[in-house]
XYZ file of C-alpha atoms in Angstrom:
336
model
C -0.144 0.212 -0.393
C 1.433 3.543 -0.962
C 1.343 6.127 1.483
C -1.289 8.055 2.265
C -0.060 11.024 2.549
C 2.627 12.815 -0.368
C 5.940 13.710 0.403
C 6.627 17.164 0.215
C 7.393 18.845 -3.877
C 10.668 19.673 -2.811
C 12.698 22.334 -5.011
C 16.293 22.137 -3.964
C 17.841 25.282 -4.823
C 20.583 24.687 -7.447
C 24.380 25.860 -7.948
C 23.813 29.679 -9.315
C 23.541 29.676 -13.273
C 24.158 33.048 -15.629
C 20.492 32.951 -16.040
C 18.249 35.510 -16.286
C 14.716 34.803 -14.608
C 11.769 33.182 -16.458
C 8.573 33.905 -17.465
C 8.969 37.758 -17.145
C 7.600 39.987 -18.574
C 9.140 41.599 -21.857
C 9.967 44.515 -22.845
C 9.858 46.654 -26.079
C 13.369 45.094 -26.564
C 12.943 41.994 -24.626
C 10.052 40.359 -25.562
C 8.378 38.354 -23.277
C 10.048 34.195 -23.684
C 8.520 31.334 -22.627
C 10.973 28.481 -21.206
C 11.285 25.262 -22.524
C 11.278 22.883 -19.800
C 13.556 19.375 -20.478
C 12.654 16.742 -17.988
C 15.846 14.448 -17.047
C 15.742 10.804 -15.115
C 19.637 10.598 -14.863
C 19.839 8.016 -17.637
C 21.406 8.710 -21.242
C 18.549 7.112 -22.583
C 16.742 10.259 -21.081
C 19.520 12.281 -22.485
C 19.054 11.695 -25.941
C 16.368 14.322 -25.866
C 18.869 17.238 -24.464
C 20.104 17.905 -28.137
C 16.331 18.680 -28.820
C 15.217 20.790 -25.658
C 17.991 22.815 -26.640
C 17.264 23.060 -30.300
C 13.677 24.025 -29.387
C 15.138 26.699 -27.155
C 17.187 28.432 -29.903
C 14.151 28.053 -32.456
C 12.584 29.932 -29.479
C 14.864 32.635 -28.336
C 13.590 30.844 -24.721
C 15.571 29.618 -21.572
C 16.128 26.011 -21.072
C 14.718 24.333 -17.646
C 16.187 21.119 -16.841
C 13.658 19.218 -14.462
C 14.629 16.138 -11.999
C 12.556 14.622 -10.177
C 13.821 11.976 -6.813
C 11.003 9.250 -6.407
C 10.423 8.303 -2.764
C 9.295 5.358 -4.103
C 11.627 3.581 -5.711
C 14.075 2.852 -3.166
C 11.745 -0.351 -0.727
C 12.436 1.322 2.681
C 11.455 4.779 1.734
C 8.207 3.498 1.058
C 7.820 1.213 3.667
C 8.439 4.724 5.704
C 5.663 6.177 4.359
C 3.516 4.039 3.897
C 3.727 3.529 8.011
C 2.500 7.684 7.659
C 6.428 8.612 9.406
C 7.512 11.573 7.369
C 11.641 11.524 6.960
C 11.349 12.504 3.360
C 13.065 15.882 4.396
C 16.003 13.731 6.303
C 16.163 10.174 3.949
C 17.104 12.316 0.818
C 19.859 14.620 1.486
C 22.049 11.996 -0.891
C 19.483 11.576 -3.256
C 18.616 15.011 -4.038
C 22.655 16.256 -3.890
C 23.382 13.771 -6.603
C 20.269 14.898 -8.829
C 21.496 18.265 -8.290
C 25.088 17.327 -9.199
C 23.931 15.830 -12.629
C 21.729 18.626 -13.652
C 24.977 20.624 -13.026
C 26.486 18.488 -15.129
C 23.252 18.330 -17.893
C 23.898 22.452 -16.896
C 27.380 23.274 -18.094
C 26.796 20.623 -20.980
C 24.224 22.681 -22.561
C 26.222 26.031 -22.317
C 29.049 24.538 -23.656
C 26.660 23.543 -26.808
C 24.415 26.323 -26.872
C 25.711 29.630 -24.685
C 22.990 31.859 -26.245
C 20.803 29.554 -23.690
C 20.169 30.641 -20.954
C 20.053 27.622 -18.543
C 17.786 26.978 -14.939
C 17.550 23.918 -12.727
C 14.800 22.367 -10.876
C 15.139 19.622 -8.310
C 12.229 17.923 -6.947
C 10.445 15.488 -4.787
C 7.088 13.144 -5.818
C 5.429 12.142 -8.434
C 7.546 12.566 -11.397
C 5.022 12.881 -14.051
C 3.074 15.419 -11.423
C 5.943 17.696 -11.043
C 6.722 16.998 -14.088
C 3.843 19.389 -14.799
C 3.852 21.622 -11.642
C 7.006 22.309 -12.732
C 6.309 23.589 -16.200
C 3.214 25.348 -14.823
C 5.791 27.424 -12.498
C 7.461 28.638 -14.920
C 5.089 29.129 -17.251
C 6.597 27.030 -20.390
C 5.800 26.768 -23.518
C 6.944 23.096 -24.297
C 7.815 20.142 -22.181
C 10.598 18.036 -23.904
C 11.108 14.473 -22.661
C 12.027 10.703 -23.628
C 9.621 8.435 -24.125
C 12.472 5.492 -22.639
C 14.623 6.192 -19.817
C 16.060 5.158 -16.756
C 14.658 1.348 -16.378
C 14.122 1.080 -20.169
C 10.589 0.567 -21.585
C 8.720 -0.265 -18.761
C 9.102 3.288 -16.731
C 8.651 5.962 -19.315
C 6.574 4.389 -22.055
C 2.563 3.876 -21.486
C 0.956 4.357 -18.761
C 3.661 5.737 -16.952
C 5.866 9.307 -16.579
C 5.507 10.201 -20.873
C 2.134 8.904 -21.072
C 0.946 10.527 -17.963
C 2.859 13.870 -18.756
C 0.676 14.133 -22.161
C -2.212 12.930 -20.853
C -2.366 15.032 -17.355
C -0.893 18.532 -19.194
C -2.626 21.216 -21.151
C 0.949 21.982 -22.785
C 2.881 21.031 -26.311
C 5.202 17.723 -25.202
C 7.702 16.912 -28.008
C 8.271 12.849 -27.658
C 12.347 11.907 -28.179
C 12.843 8.097 -28.640
C 15.801 6.259 -28.596
C 15.765 5.328 -32.337
C 14.614 8.779 -33.499
C 17.017 11.195 -36.043
C 19.690 13.726 -34.466
C 18.682 16.945 -34.552
C 19.602 18.354 -38.154
C 21.667 20.979 -38.236
C 20.588 24.499 -40.515
C 22.401 24.535 -43.199
C 22.636 25.898 -46.425
C 20.463 22.972 -48.341
C 18.954 22.710 -45.071
C 18.043 26.408 -44.061
C 15.223 25.488 -41.915
C 13.134 22.139 -40.761
C 10.971 20.316 -42.685
C 7.992 19.920 -40.208
C 4.949 17.098 -41.417
C 1.523 17.797 -40.000
C -1.432 14.445 -40.066
C -4.402 16.358 -40.826
C -7.869 14.414 -41.898
C -9.736 16.783 -42.378
C -11.603 18.396 -38.990
C -10.853 21.912 -36.860
C -9.372 19.836 -34.320
C -6.512 17.971 -36.375
C -5.634 21.860 -37.073
C -4.094 22.637 -33.721
C -0.699 21.978 -34.286
C -0.612 24.133 -38.189
C 1.136 27.344 -35.732
C 3.323 25.812 -33.612
C 4.270 23.476 -37.047
C 4.742 27.136 -39.017
C 7.043 28.095 -36.085
C 9.456 25.184 -36.116
C 9.491 25.501 -39.860
C 10.924 28.806 -39.992
C 13.554 28.109 -42.961
C 12.141 24.861 -44.082
C 8.352 23.626 -44.820
C 5.625 22.354 -44.006
C 4.078 19.691 -45.014
C 0.367 19.121 -44.772
C -0.238 15.289 -44.803
C -4.081 13.749 -45.810
C -4.572 9.895 -45.862
C -7.931 9.627 -48.115
C -9.148 5.617 -47.466
C -12.060 3.914 -48.397
C -15.476 4.049 -46.068
C -16.316 0.519 -46.494
C -12.605 -1.279 -46.384
C -12.365 -0.885 -50.405
C -12.870 0.891 -52.774
C -15.795 -0.043 -55.252
C -15.827 -0.795 -58.426
C -16.202 2.356 -59.746
C -13.379 4.712 -59.624
C -14.468 7.445 -59.985
C -14.663 7.348 -55.765
C -10.974 6.990 -55.042
C -10.795 9.748 -57.599
C -13.620 12.234 -56.154
C -12.274 11.227 -52.703
C -8.509 12.304 -53.504
C -10.033 15.371 -55.130
C -11.219 16.503 -51.803
C -8.975 15.565 -50.075
C -6.696 17.787 -52.470
C -9.039 20.834 -52.214
C -8.968 20.782 -48.466
C -4.997 20.298 -48.281
C -4.604 23.226 -50.536
C -7.577 25.738 -48.423
C -5.435 25.049 -45.758
C -2.508 25.160 -47.408
C -3.374 28.625 -48.514
C -4.034 29.878 -45.350
C -0.110 29.627 -44.431
C 1.332 30.729 -47.145
C -0.645 33.513 -46.502
C 0.997 34.134 -43.652
C 4.482 33.250 -45.719
C 5.075 29.586 -45.189
C 6.270 27.439 -47.030
C 3.988 25.152 -47.432
C 3.424 21.298 -49.215
C 0.398 19.143 -49.596
C 0.912 14.859 -50.364
C -2.207 12.997 -50.600
C -2.284 9.443 -50.055
C -3.719 6.616 -50.463
C -3.015 3.489 -48.598
C -4.667 2.027 -46.160
C -2.153 1.658 -42.746
C -2.111 5.139 -42.460
C 0.860 5.003 -39.862
C 3.579 3.230 -42.378
C 2.681 5.658 -45.351
C 3.195 8.466 -43.158
C 6.778 6.998 -41.456
C 7.726 6.266 -45.551
C 6.542 9.272 -46.745
C 9.125 10.936 -43.281
C 12.381 9.118 -44.488
C 11.633 9.710 -48.169
C 11.536 13.701 -47.720
C 13.772 13.662 -44.868
C 11.110 14.848 -41.932
C 12.344 16.221 -39.611
C 9.542 16.733 -36.917
C 6.087 15.371 -36.531
C 3.693 17.877 -35.176
C -0.061 15.815 -34.312
C -3.159 16.650 -32.490
C -4.194 15.209 -29.373
C -6.831 15.940 -26.818
C -6.203 16.366 -23.565
C -7.627 15.281 -20.166
C -9.727 12.497 -20.161
C -10.492 12.226 -24.144
C -7.014 10.532 -25.042
C -9.307 7.799 -27.055
C -9.491 8.654 -30.128
C -5.819 10.449 -30.779
C -3.907 7.927 -27.951
C -4.933 4.661 -27.912
C -4.538 2.561 -31.023
C -4.354 5.727 -33.562
C -2.648 7.389 -35.625
C -0.637 9.535 -33.012
C -0.376 6.995 -30.779
C 1.088 4.762 -33.208
C 2.942 7.384 -34.010
C 4.648 8.537 -31.391
C 5.724 4.755 -30.442
C 7.104 3.881 -33.867
C 7.344 7.422 -35.727
C 11.314 7.976 -37.184
C 11.506 11.413 -36.125
C 10.127 13.342 -33.203
C 6.695 13.771 -32.625
C 5.344 16.750 -30.916
C 1.642 16.816 -29.371
C -0.367 19.524 -29.206
C -3.616 19.363 -27.642
C -6.751 20.577 -29.006
C -9.650 21.785 -26.627
C -7.205 25.497 -26.459
C -5.879 25.485 -29.286
C -9.165 25.271 -31.265
C -10.439 27.668 -29.279
C -7.319 30.165 -29.206
C -7.860 29.946 -33.157
């Protein structure tokens, strides 16, 4: 049995870094910038997200906040003490928090060496990992959370039903998921001046939630709008006009969306897919067109069914060959 009381959410002061405060009101010369949060658990797998978090902070000219969480239930002795109702948290975690702080200081130094222009801050917290990550992101007014789907303990701890999924399903911020097999961050060069961002669309306003973020990421690059046309009854009829009509409708829809984005100066290309298996078709297109990031909509709290479990965004989040950014539809659609 778990304890009936939760350990306090403790912020452990870190070694002072050359960082301005985050979440502050900007001026005309220095606009407001909301930080990017990078969640680390001390594992090499979780550190796979660091280059992408730095790239996101650079693209936004935002600070980077490193977060590590000490879980009081990972050690059985702590768990038993907590179950017994003994308030031992402050006395039993000095070494764990000290180690976590030293670890984040090392990671912060690596971030500064790789991107000296990005201000870095740190938070070490005690409690449930997903909850503390979300609370830390809220407290600093974060714009994005970046984390891996695999961390300490490998697959079991970070994939479905655990930290990464809970951060997505219980939060409202965009979340970028990095997997161990994901491509490295593409350097911006004369031949590759900006990222290519793929956005799967299904014809509904909800699926268009990632468009603003995609345009933001694709400055100097390109947004690839994709819609997969599948027959309503599992196969096309003998009348070839049915598929031609469906393709024409999908192309017209994508072009309408593309024109709105082009009016704002975004370079956009559209692709209609006709394969019955959507995710493999998108993955093949990612490889063929050298896509850097996929941005896909997800429903938020309590509404994950269609998009996160057994459907397009779920499969992409678990299997796509590049990082996947999940954006919640509820707030973004209202804002648009």
